[in-house]
Amino acid sequence: RLTALSGFLLAVAVGFKANYAILLPPIAIAAILVPPHLTMRARLIRFTLPLLAGGIIGGAPTLYFLVSDPSGFVAHVVSFHRGPQIGYWRANADPLDPKAIGLSAKMLMAQRSWLSATNLIVLLALAFYATLGLRGGQFRSWSGAIARWPVMLLLAITALAAIVSFLPTPAFPQYFTIALPFALMLIALLHGSLDADGRSLARPFLVAALVMAALIGTPILLSTAPKAV
């Protein structure tokens, strides 16, 4: 039931926001290949088919639109964003608020989004925990990586979300935030995959990162708090 519900919610998310289509390939592959201790038949019965059934039910409205009007579906979902929208922003450029259309402009926007304030702490934490994981030899072998497949799945989703952030044109800052929630979950999984010694080494860094995030984020939260009358 939970697997079917997961497929349903995943399809609903994609239907509401096409950006979440990045979740489909990694999760589909994972539903076939993991957990590794089960046979292929058992994985198909317990995970792959229920996930697919839930996805079909949740994606029924989107699939109906696709089947009933394929050309309109492609025009609204793909063609408009690759043609008229780009032409509009090029013809109505605002010198005070330039839009990121080229790759170099998108890279600058990604740099501002990912390497500033608390987001920089997230990237540093990922690098730190990845180093600890490699130090412990947990991901150096294929068997070790397969044994920790939830980490590998979330790593694939995070990387795919970061890459897809560069596809929309023009780019807006919110497009580069898609990977951040998955990066935070990846940090939690990486911490949980450490042994006792690794967690002891990570504890001072984790405390310092949380303190720094609080120091950076508190003024922003206070500035948006309702003013006392």
Tab-separated table of C-alpha atoms in Angstrom:
chain	number	residue	atom	x	y	z
A	1	ARG	CA	0.000	0.000	0.000
A	2	LEU	CA	2.755	2.442	0.889
A	3	THR	CA	4.525	1.700	-2.381
A	4	ALA	CA	1.356	2.338	-4.398
A	5	LEU	CA	0.723	5.518	-2.398
A	6	SER	CA	4.287	6.630	-3.133
A	7	GLY	CA	3.712	6.148	-6.850
A	8	PHE	CA	0.423	8.051	-6.633
A	9	LEU	CA	1.942	11.016	-4.793
A	10	LEU	CA	4.943	11.069	-7.115
A	11	ALA	CA	2.681	11.258	-10.177
A	12	VAL	CA	0.569	13.979	-8.560
A	13	ALA	CA	3.706	15.997	-7.803
A	14	VAL	CA	4.857	15.703	-11.417
A	15	GLY	CA	1.393	16.702	-12.606
A	16	PHE	CA	1.446	19.860	-10.505
A	17	LYS	CA	5.083	20.756	-11.189
A	18	ALA	CA	6.892	19.325	-14.205
A	19	ASN	CA	10.272	19.945	-12.524
A	20	TYR	CA	9.623	16.943	-10.282
A	21	ALA	CA	9.858	14.675	-13.308
A	22	ILE	CA	13.528	14.413	-12.297
A	23	LEU	CA	12.382	11.964	-9.614
A	24	LEU	CA	10.992	9.463	-12.105
A	25	PRO	CA	14.164	7.907	-13.633
A	26	PRO	CA	16.085	7.284	-10.361
A	27	ILE	CA	13.037	5.951	-8.522
A	28	ALA	CA	11.996	3.767	-11.454
A	29	ILE	CA	15.475	2.246	-11.648
A	30	ALA	CA	15.583	1.771	-7.879
A	31	ALA	CA	12.193	0.045	-7.896
A	32	ILE	CA	13.660	-2.577	-10.236
A	33	LEU	CA	17.132	-3.042	-8.731
A	34	VAL	CA	16.672	-2.691	-4.959
A	35	PRO	CA	16.475	-3.979	-2.278
A	36	PRO	CA	19.309	-6.189	-3.546
A	37	HIS	CA	18.522	-9.107	-1.206
A	38	LEU	CA	15.190	-9.761	-2.957
A	39	THR	CA	14.783	-11.671	-6.195
A	40	MET	CA	13.714	-9.830	-9.334
A	41	ARG	CA	10.262	-11.438	-9.133
A	42	ALA	CA	9.815	-10.329	-5.525
A	43	ARG	CA	10.893	-6.770	-6.349
A	44	LEU	CA	8.457	-6.613	-9.261
A	45	ILE	CA	5.541	-7.823	-7.133
A	46	ARG	CA	6.298	-5.816	-3.995
A	47	PHE	CA	7.681	-2.580	-5.415
A	48	THR	CA	7.786	-2.096	-9.187
A	49	LEU	CA	4.185	-2.995	-10.104
A	50	PRO	CA	2.493	-1.265	-7.106
A	51	LEU	CA	4.590	1.863	-7.756
A	52	LEU	CA	3.573	1.788	-11.420
A	53	ALA	CA	-0.116	1.259	-10.577
A	54	GLY	CA	-0.121	4.157	-8.130
A	55	GLY	CA	1.685	6.319	-10.665
A	56	ILE	CA	-0.884	5.588	-13.362
A	57	ILE	CA	-3.742	6.492	-11.025
A	58	GLY	CA	-2.052	9.666	-9.781
A	59	GLY	CA	-1.005	10.684	-13.278
A	60	ALA	CA	-4.389	9.933	-14.878
A	61	PRO	CA	-5.325	13.631	-15.421
A	62	THR	CA	-1.970	14.374	-17.057
A	63	LEU	CA	-2.117	11.185	-19.133
A	64	TYR	CA	-5.665	12.041	-20.238
A	65	PHE	CA	-4.517	15.443	-21.475
A	66	LEU	CA	-1.578	13.827	-23.270
A	67	VAL	CA	-3.724	11.206	-24.997
A	68	SER	CA	-6.623	13.518	-25.881
A	69	ASP	CA	-4.470	16.348	-27.246
A	70	PRO	CA	-0.832	15.293	-27.800
A	71	SER	CA	0.101	18.353	-29.851
A	72	GLY	CA	-1.462	20.721	-27.323
A	73	PHE	CA	0.294	18.928	-24.472
A	74	VAL	CA	3.685	19.279	-26.144
A	75	ALA	CA	2.958	22.909	-27.078
A	76	HIS	CA	2.076	23.921	-23.519
A	77	VAL	CA	4.668	21.850	-21.664
A	78	VAL	CA	7.673	22.019	-24.012
A	79	SER	CA	7.357	24.165	-27.126
A	80	PHE	CA	6.125	27.332	-25.408
A	81	HIS	CA	9.057	27.363	-23.008
A	82	ARG	CA	11.583	26.727	-25.791
A	83	GLY	CA	10.197	29.321	-28.210
A	84	PRO	CA	7.686	32.109	-27.421
A	85	GLN	CA	8.788	32.561	-23.801
A	86	ILE	CA	12.446	33.033	-24.761
A	87	GLY	CA	11.447	35.399	-27.565
A	88	TYR	CA	9.308	37.453	-25.185
A	89	TRP	CA	12.073	37.978	-22.640
A	90	ARG	CA	14.596	38.837	-25.339
A	91	ALA	CA	12.237	41.385	-26.893
A	92	ASN	CA	11.278	42.877	-23.513
A	93	ALA	CA	14.621	42.884	-21.744
A	94	ASP	CA	14.695	44.889	-18.528
A	95	PRO	CA	18.133	46.514	-17.989
A	96	LEU	CA	17.403	46.822	-14.272
A	97	ASP	CA	16.469	43.139	-13.977
A	98	PRO	CA	18.293	41.180	-16.694
A	99	LYS	CA	17.179	37.606	-17.225
A	100	ALA	CA	19.635	34.708	-17.310
A	101	ILE	CA	19.330	33.301	-20.821
A	102	GLY	CA	22.829	32.078	-21.694
A	103	LEU	CA	24.786	29.364	-19.897
A	104	SER	CA	27.277	31.832	-18.399
A	105	ALA	CA	24.457	33.904	-16.891
A	106	LYS	CA	22.849	30.755	-15.509
A	107	MET	CA	26.143	29.693	-13.929
A	108	LEU	CA	26.422	33.073	-12.205
A	109	MET	CA	22.883	32.691	-10.895
A	110	ALA	CA	23.661	29.170	-9.668
A	111	GLN	CA	26.790	30.497	-7.964
A	112	ARG	CA	24.750	33.145	-6.143
A	113	SER	CA	22.118	30.596	-5.142
A	114	TRP	CA	24.339	27.704	-4.062
A	115	LEU	CA	27.401	29.468	-2.651
A	116	SER	CA	25.760	32.052	-0.432
A	117	ALA	CA	24.535	32.104	3.158
A	118	THR	CA	23.239	28.807	4.547
A	119	ASN	CA	23.297	27.098	1.147
A	120	LEU	CA	27.085	27.218	1.238
A	121	ILE	CA	26.972	25.395	4.573
A	122	VAL	CA	24.891	22.677	2.901
A	123	LEU	CA	27.531	22.177	0.198
A	124	LEU	CA	30.327	22.129	2.767
A	125	ALA	CA	28.410	19.564	4.803
A	126	LEU	CA	27.972	17.363	1.733
A	127	ALA	CA	31.702	17.519	1.008
A	128	PHE	CA	32.516	16.794	4.660
A	129	TYR	CA	30.225	13.765	4.969
A	130	ALA	CA	31.293	12.423	1.575
A	131	THR	CA	34.912	12.578	2.749
A	132	LEU	CA	34.031	10.740	5.961
A	133	GLY	CA	32.156	8.083	4.006
A	134	LEU	CA	35.079	7.504	1.649
A	135	ARG	CA	37.476	7.516	4.592
A	136	GLY	CA	35.531	4.679	6.196
A	137	GLY	CA	35.557	2.709	2.942
A	138	GLN	CA	31.764	2.482	2.887
A	139	PHE	CA	31.389	3.541	-0.750
A	140	ARG	CA	34.670	2.383	-2.258
A	141	SER	CA	33.295	-0.919	-3.506
A	142	TRP	CA	30.230	-1.720	-5.575
A	143	SER	CA	28.866	-3.983	-2.858
A	144	GLY	CA	29.289	-1.228	-0.270
A	145	ALA	CA	27.446	1.258	-2.462
A	146	ILE	CA	24.616	-1.201	-3.169
A	147	ALA	CA	24.246	-1.935	0.541
A	148	ARG	CA	23.628	1.780	1.073
A	149	TRP	CA	21.333	2.203	-1.908
A	150	PRO	CA	19.122	4.874	-0.263
A	151	VAL	CA	22.169	7.162	-0.149
A	152	MET	CA	22.990	6.432	-3.797
A	153	LEU	CA	19.365	7.023	-4.820
A	154	LEU	CA	19.195	10.390	-3.081
A	155	LEU	CA	22.614	11.314	-4.471
A	156	ALA	CA	21.349	10.627	-7.997
A	157	ILE	CA	18.209	12.704	-7.403
A	158	THR	CA	20.215	15.607	-5.965
A	159	ALA	CA	22.708	15.589	-8.840
A	160	LEU	CA	19.930	15.328	-11.434
A	161	ALA	CA	18.030	18.204	-9.816
A	162	ALA	CA	21.162	20.365	-9.921
A	163	ILE	CA	21.753	19.593	-13.606
A	164	VAL	CA	18.120	20.163	-14.618
A	165	SER	CA	18.213	23.584	-12.931
A	166	PHE	CA	20.163	24.855	-15.946
A	167	LEU	CA	17.587	23.741	-18.550
A	168	PRO	CA	14.797	26.363	-18.231
A	169	THR	CA	15.341	29.561	-20.228
A	170	PRO	CA	15.307	32.202	-18.962
A	171	ALA	CA	16.459	31.030	-15.568
A	172	PHE	CA	15.050	32.392	-12.328
A	173	PRO	CA	16.568	31.982	-8.838
A	174	GLN	CA	13.866	29.571	-7.674
A	175	TYR	CA	14.899	27.063	-10.345
A	176	PHE	CA	18.195	26.533	-8.534
A	177	THR	CA	16.558	25.696	-5.213
A	178	ILE	CA	15.092	22.367	-6.397
A	179	ALA	CA	18.188	20.396	-5.389
A	180	LEU	CA	18.512	21.910	-1.896
A	181	PRO	CA	15.815	19.881	-0.047
A	182	PHE	CA	17.247	16.673	-1.486
A	183	ALA	CA	20.751	17.791	-0.472
A	184	LEU	CA	19.575	18.268	3.128
A	185	MET	CA	18.028	14.788	3.164
A	186	LEU	CA	21.241	13.404	1.673
A	187	ILE	CA	23.243	14.920	4.539
A	188	ALA	CA	20.960	13.177	7.033
A	189	LEU	CA	21.366	9.824	5.258
A	190	LEU	CA	25.138	10.233	5.032
A	191	HIS	CA	25.300	10.968	8.756
A	192	GLY	CA	23.169	7.908	9.501
A	193	SER	CA	25.419	5.692	7.367
A	194	LEU	CA	28.513	6.521	9.430
A	195	ASP	CA	29.837	4.173	12.070
A	196	ALA	CA	30.297	5.250	15.700
A	197	ASP	CA	33.777	6.696	15.087
A	198	GLY	CA	32.565	8.604	12.044
A	199	ARG	CA	29.664	10.114	13.954
A	200	SER	CA	32.017	11.206	16.726
A	201	LEU	CA	34.188	12.959	14.157
A	202	ALA	CA	31.140	14.555	12.535
A	203	ARG	CA	29.554	15.836	15.761
A	204	PRO	CA	31.694	19.008	16.171
A	205	PHE	CA	31.185	19.925	12.511
A	206	LEU	CA	27.445	19.305	12.754
A	207	VAL	CA	27.114	21.510	15.837
A	208	ALA	CA	29.176	24.284	14.237
A	209	ALA	CA	27.133	24.078	11.008
A	210	LEU	CA	23.843	24.321	12.913
A	211	VAL	CA	25.093	27.305	14.932
A	212	MET	CA	26.285	29.096	11.795
A	213	ALA	CA	22.993	28.388	10.013
A	214	ALA	CA	21.104	29.801	12.994
A	215	LEU	CA	23.284	32.939	13.081
A	216	ILE	CA	22.798	33.521	9.350
A	217	GLY	CA	19.105	32.679	9.220
A	218	THR	CA	17.816	34.317	12.414
A	219	PRO	CA	18.090	37.944	11.196
A	220	ILE	CA	16.266	36.993	7.994
A	221	LEU	CA	13.456	35.315	9.942
A	222	LEU	CA	13.188	38.233	12.358
A	223	SER	CA	12.988	40.719	9.486
A	224	THR	CA	9.943	38.897	8.100
A	225	ALA	CA	8.211	38.433	11.464
A	226	PRO	CA	4.992	40.390	12.056
A	227	LYS	CA	5.669	43.763	13.633
A	228	ALA	CA	4.381	44.281	17.137
A	229	VAL	CA	1.804	47.050	17.330
